[in-house]
Short mmCIF file of C-alpha atoms and ligand atoms in Angstrom, two decimals:
data_model
loop_
_atom_site.label_atom_id
_atom_site.label_comp_id
_atom_site.label_asym_id
_atom_site.label_seq_id
_atom_site.Cartn_x
_atom_site.Cartn_y
_atom_site.Cartn_z
CA UNK R 1 -2.09 -8.51 12.86
CA UNK R 2 1.58 -8.80 12.01
CA UNK R 3 0.92 -9.68 8.41
CA UNK R 4 2.54 -7.27 5.94
CA UNK R 5 -0.78 -6.99 4.15
CA UNK R 6 -4.00 -7.41 6.07
CA UNK R 7 -7.38 -8.67 4.87
CA UNK R 8 -10.72 -7.73 6.41
CA UNK R 9 -13.72 -9.67 5.07
CA UNK R 10 -16.87 -7.56 5.15
CA UNK R 11 -19.80 -9.41 6.66
CA UNK R 12 -22.13 -7.30 4.53
CA UNK R 13 -21.69 -10.10 1.99
CA UNK R 14 -22.14 -12.88 4.57
CA UNK R 15 -25.41 -14.63 5.37
CA UNK R 16 -26.95 -12.56 8.17
CA UNK R 17 -28.89 -15.62 9.34
CA UNK R 18 -25.72 -17.69 9.60
CA UNK R 19 -23.30 -15.13 10.91
CA UNK R 20 -21.51 -17.38 13.37
CA UNK R 21 -20.78 -19.91 10.63
CA UNK R 22 -19.66 -17.16 8.27
CA UNK R 23 -17.39 -15.57 10.90
CA UNK R 24 -15.76 -18.94 11.59
CA UNK R 25 -15.24 -19.36 7.85
CA UNK R 26 -12.86 -16.37 7.79
CA UNK R 27 -11.09 -16.89 11.13
CA UNK R 28 -7.74 -16.80 9.29
CA UNK R 29 -8.29 -13.08 8.51
CA UNK R 30 -6.78 -10.05 10.20
CA UNK R 31 -9.97 -8.09 10.84
CA UNK R 32 -13.68 -8.78 10.57
CA UNK R 33 -15.18 -5.70 8.91
CA UNK R 34 -18.62 -4.82 10.29
CA UNK R 35 -20.57 -2.28 8.21
CA UNK R 36 -23.02 -0.20 10.23
CA UNK R 37 -25.35 1.98 8.10
CA UNK R 38 -28.13 4.27 9.26
CA UNK R 39 -30.27 5.19 6.19
CA UNK R 40 -29.05 8.79 6.54
CA UNK R 41 -25.31 8.93 5.94
CA UNK R 42 -25.79 6.28 3.23
CA UNK R 43 -28.96 5.06 1.50
CA UNK R 44 -28.92 1.69 3.21
CA UNK R 45 -29.62 0.20 6.64
CA UNK R 46 -27.76 -2.71 8.19
CA UNK R 47 -27.14 -3.57 11.82
CA UNK R 48 -26.62 -1.61 15.03
CA UNK R 49 -25.41 -1.91 18.59
CA UNK R 50 -27.12 -5.12 19.86
CA UNK R 51 -26.07 -7.17 16.85
CA UNK R 52 -22.53 -5.78 16.78
CA UNK R 53 -22.16 -6.53 20.47
CA UNK R 54 -23.05 -10.17 19.86
CA UNK R 55 -20.69 -10.37 16.88
CA UNK R 56 -17.83 -9.16 19.07
CA UNK R 57 -18.64 -11.87 21.64
CA UNK R 58 -18.68 -14.55 18.94
CA UNK R 59 -15.35 -13.33 17.53
CA UNK R 60 -13.87 -13.45 21.06
CA UNK R 61 -15.03 -17.09 21.32
CA UNK R 62 -13.49 -17.88 17.94
CA UNK R 63 -10.20 -16.37 19.12
CA UNK R 64 -10.20 -18.57 22.20
CA UNK R 65 -10.56 -21.68 20.05
CA UNK R 66 -8.31 -20.46 17.24
CA UNK R 67 -5.77 -23.18 16.63
CA UNK R 68 -3.53 -20.93 14.49
CA UNK R 69 -3.00 -18.73 17.52
CA UNK R 70 -3.72 -15.63 15.47
CA UNK R 71 -6.14 -13.07 16.76
CA UNK R 72 -9.07 -11.98 14.66
CA UNK R 73 -9.81 -8.31 15.34
CA UNK R 74 -13.13 -6.53 14.90
CA UNK R 75 -13.38 -3.27 12.99
CA UNK R 76 -16.71 -1.44 13.03
CA UNK R 77 -17.11 0.77 9.94
CA UNK R 78 -19.65 3.41 10.93
CA UNK R 79 -21.45 4.84 7.92
CA UNK R 80 -23.66 6.94 10.17
CA UNK R 81 -24.35 10.54 10.96
CA UNK R 82 -23.22 12.01 14.24
CA UNK R 83 -20.40 9.56 15.09
CA UNK R 84 -19.30 12.09 17.77
CA UNK R 85 -22.32 10.85 19.68
CA UNK R 86 -22.53 7.13 18.77
CA UNK R 87 -19.03 5.83 18.02
CA UNK R 88 -17.90 5.49 21.61
CA UNK R 89 -20.63 2.93 22.31
CA UNK R 90 -18.85 0.52 19.94
CA UNK R 91 -15.52 1.09 21.68
CA UNK R 92 -17.18 0.44 25.04
CA UNK R 93 -18.57 -2.89 23.83
CA UNK R 94 -15.05 -4.02 22.96
CA UNK R 95 -14.58 -3.37 19.23
CA UNK R 96 -10.86 -3.63 18.46
CA UNK R 97 -11.20 -0.72 16.10
CA UNK R 98 -13.87 1.86 15.30
CA UNK R 99 -13.87 3.61 11.91
CA UNK R 100 -15.91 6.77 11.43
CA UNK R 101 -16.28 9.05 8.42
CA UNK R 102 -14.23 12.22 8.45
CA UNK R 103 -16.98 14.45 7.07
CA UNK R 104 -19.63 13.05 9.39
CA UNK R 105 -17.65 13.97 12.50
CA UNK R 106 -17.75 17.45 13.99
CA UNK R 107 -14.43 16.94 15.81
CA UNK R 108 -12.51 14.02 14.28
CA UNK R 109 -9.41 14.41 16.46
CA UNK R 110 -11.37 14.68 19.68
CA UNK R 111 -13.39 11.61 18.69
CA UNK R 112 -10.25 9.61 17.80
CA UNK R 113 -8.72 10.46 21.17
CA UNK R 114 -11.88 9.40 22.97
CA UNK R 115 -11.92 6.05 21.15
CA UNK R 116 -8.29 5.40 22.08
CA UNK R 117 -8.98 6.39 25.67
CA UNK R 118 -11.69 3.71 25.73
CA UNK R 119 -9.18 1.10 24.56
CA UNK R 120 -10.15 0.88 20.92
CA UNK R 121 -8.12 1.71 17.83
CA UNK R 122 -9.33 4.86 16.09
CA UNK R 123 -9.82 4.98 12.32
CA UNK R 124 -11.11 7.60 9.93
CA UNK R 125 -12.57 7.13 6.47
CA UNK R 126 -12.65 9.28 3.32
CA UNK R 127 -15.30 9.01 0.62
CA UNK R 128 -14.13 9.00 -3.00
CA UNK R 129 -14.75 12.74 -3.53
CA UNK R 130 -13.01 13.77 -0.29
CA UNK R 131 -9.37 14.74 -0.38
CA UNK R 132 -6.79 13.58 2.14
CA UNK R 133 -5.55 17.11 2.81
CA UNK R 134 -7.89 17.58 5.78
CA UNK R 135 -6.23 14.82 7.77
CA UNK R 136 -2.64 15.07 6.62
CA UNK R 137 -1.43 17.07 9.65
CA UNK R 138 -3.15 14.73 12.11
CA UNK R 139 -2.36 11.30 10.67
CA UNK R 140 -0.75 10.11 13.89
CA UNK R 141 -4.05 10.65 15.74
CA UNK R 142 -5.35 7.58 13.91
CA UNK R 143 -4.46 3.90 13.91
CA UNK R 144 -5.98 3.36 10.50
CA UNK R 145 -7.09 5.46 7.51
CA UNK R 146 -9.81 3.92 5.35
CA UNK R 147 -9.90 5.09 1.74
CA UNK R 148 -13.21 4.23 0.12
CA UNK R 149 -12.76 2.82 -3.36
CA UNK R 150 -16.53 2.89 -3.96
CA UNK R 151 -19.21 5.31 -2.80
CA UNK R 152 -20.21 3.75 0.56
CA UNK R 153 -23.57 2.05 0.96
CA UNK R 154 -23.50 -1.27 -0.83
CA UNK R 155 -21.31 -4.28 -1.43
CA UNK R 156 -20.41 -5.56 -4.89
CA UNK R 157 -19.78 -2.20 -6.58
CA UNK R 158 -17.07 -1.48 -9.14
CA UNK R 159 -13.67 -0.46 -7.83
CA UNK R 160 -12.69 3.21 -8.42
CA UNK R 161 -9.17 3.36 -9.76
CA UNK R 162 -9.25 7.15 -9.35
CA UNK R 163 -8.47 6.67 -5.64
CA UNK R 164 -4.95 5.37 -6.22
CA UNK R 165 -3.37 8.84 -6.19
CA UNK R 166 -4.94 9.50 -2.77
CA UNK R 167 -3.48 6.27 -1.42
CA UNK R 168 -0.03 7.10 -2.80
CA UNK R 169 -0.21 10.60 -1.29
CA UNK R 170 -1.18 9.14 2.09
CA UNK R 171 1.49 6.42 1.96
CA UNK R 172 4.21 8.99 1.28
CA UNK R 173 3.01 11.03 4.28
CA UNK R 174 2.72 7.97 6.53
CA UNK R 175 6.27 6.88 5.72
CA UNK R 176 7.54 10.19 7.11
CA UNK R 177 6.12 9.35 10.56
CA UNK R 178 8.02 7.40 13.18
CA UNK R 179 7.34 3.67 12.69
CA UNK R 180 5.24 3.32 15.85
CA UNK R 181 3.01 6.22 14.81
CA UNK R 182 2.17 5.02 11.30
CA UNK R 183 -1.51 4.26 10.72
CA UNK R 184 -2.55 1.30 8.59
CA UNK R 185 -3.78 2.39 5.14
CA UNK R 186 -6.83 0.36 4.25
CA UNK R 187 -9.08 0.41 1.18
CA UNK R 188 -12.74 -0.55 1.00
CA UNK R 189 -14.86 -1.33 -2.02
CA UNK R 190 -14.53 -3.53 -5.06
CA UNK R 191 -11.25 -5.13 -4.02
CA UNK R 192 -10.63 -8.68 -5.19
CA UNK R 193 -7.73 -10.83 -6.34
CA UNK R 194 -7.70 -8.83 -9.57
CA UNK R 195 -7.56 -5.34 -8.02
CA UNK R 196 -5.54 -5.96 -4.83
CA UNK R 197 -2.15 -5.70 -6.52
CA UNK R 198 -2.90 -2.20 -7.74
CA UNK R 199 -4.04 -0.96 -4.31
CA UNK R 200 -1.05 -2.52 -2.55
CA UNK R 201 1.40 -1.18 -5.14
CA UNK R 202 -0.18 2.26 -4.59
CA UNK R 203 0.59 2.01 -0.88
CA UNK R 204 -2.32 0.32 0.92
CA UNK R 205 -1.26 -2.28 3.48
CA UNK R 206 -4.77 -3.57 4.22
CA UNK R 207 -8.00 -4.15 2.37
CA UNK R 208 -11.63 -4.88 3.04
CA UNK R 209 -13.10 -7.54 0.76
CA UNK R 210 -16.78 -8.42 0.91
CA UNK R 211 -18.17 -10.00 -2.23
CA UNK R 212 -14.72 -11.25 -3.30
CA UNK R 213 -14.32 -13.32 -0.13
CA UNK R 214 -17.88 -14.46 0.55
CA UNK R 215 -18.62 -14.96 -3.15
CA UNK R 216 -15.64 -17.30 -3.52
CA UNK R 217 -16.01 -21.06 -3.43
CA UNK R 218 -13.58 -21.21 -0.54
CA UNK R 219 -13.61 -17.93 1.44
CA UNK R 220 -10.71 -19.03 3.65
CA UNK R 221 -8.52 -19.72 0.66
CA UNK R 222 -9.57 -16.42 -0.96
CA UNK R 223 -8.37 -14.51 2.13
CA UNK R 224 -4.94 -16.14 1.72
CA UNK R 225 -4.81 -15.42 -2.01
CA UNK R 226 -5.69 -11.74 -1.55
CA UNK R 227 -3.28 -11.40 1.39
CA UNK R 228 -0.36 -12.97 -0.49
CA UNK R 229 -0.92 -10.94 -3.66
CA UNK R 230 -1.19 -7.77 -1.58
CA UNK R 231 1.93 -8.53 0.47
CA UNK R 232 3.99 -9.17 -2.65
CA UNK R 233 2.90 -5.97 -4.42
CA UNK R 234 3.30 -3.88 -1.26
CA UNK R 235 6.78 -5.22 -0.53
CA UNK R 236 7.96 -4.76 -4.11
CA UNK R 237 6.91 -1.12 -4.09
CA UNK R 238 7.22 -0.01 -0.49
CA UNK R 239 9.33 -2.67 1.23
CA UNK R 240 11.95 -1.44 3.60
CA UNK R 241 15.43 -2.90 3.61
C1 DX5 W 1 -19.57 -0.48 1.25
C2 DX5 W 1 -19.02 -1.12 2.50
C3 DX5 W 1 -18.04 -2.16 2.19
C4 DX5 W 1 -18.60 -3.33 1.40
C5 DX5 W 1 -17.50 -3.83 0.52
O1 DX5 W 1 -20.24 0.66 1.57
O2 DX5 W 1 -18.39 -0.16 3.33
O3 DX5 W 1 -17.35 -2.61 3.34
O4 DX5 W 1 -19.08 -4.37 2.19
O5 DX5 W 1 -18.00 -4.81 -0.31
P1 DX5 W 1 -17.23 -5.24 -1.64
O6 DX5 W 1 -15.89 -5.76 -1.21
O7 DX5 W 1 -18.12 -6.28 -2.20
O8 DX5 W 1 -17.11 -4.04 -2.50
ZN1 ZN W 2 -17.05 -0.96 4.88
#
């Protein structure tokens, strides 16, 4: 978690019948990104509470055995309606971080506070057509902001460069906060070794990567490549002396 630039492989691109193997494959990552979809908020359906609960247990086992001594965190990306009602269940089952969509929540700040109270990190996500102005006054209520660089619902879509101005705007606002109150700025969708430099130079310090990691010949190595390229571009543009 101390890496300058963090990488979160999305298991949407993993083999759902070999999840344990595919989680172990990326144990050098910062987060495991778990996409929960409900057929309503997005036109796709993935996994829900029982499967996520088991994934968290398996990741905890991996951490116990992890020779590198680095902790793999779990982030549940909820692409569901009514997160005010459902999100806390994921915090209660031990997710390190729960990400909900800003526009799906009736009371985003109340929900973020509830998630933190339950011991989880709280994160909020913006779809490509949603502006960051709605959250700018309450950035410190969140541990992470997730800027979607595709319309949520599916892996393997084309990266939307239009989102870079939103990331820059958010980075400038985040930098004005006290260091211990700064949320991570993460992007999700279409990020690979060819697009990561642009997102990091724009101000993101974390990225999700689904097809880029699991589609690579060596997913472990791909995590390192994306992390190093991101760290270099972020430091060059936003590094502090
Ligand atoms: C899309 C999901 C993403 C997806 C990213 O709705 O939220 O996390 O898995 O996949 P790639 O990296 O392939 O765009
Ligand atoms: Zn996602």
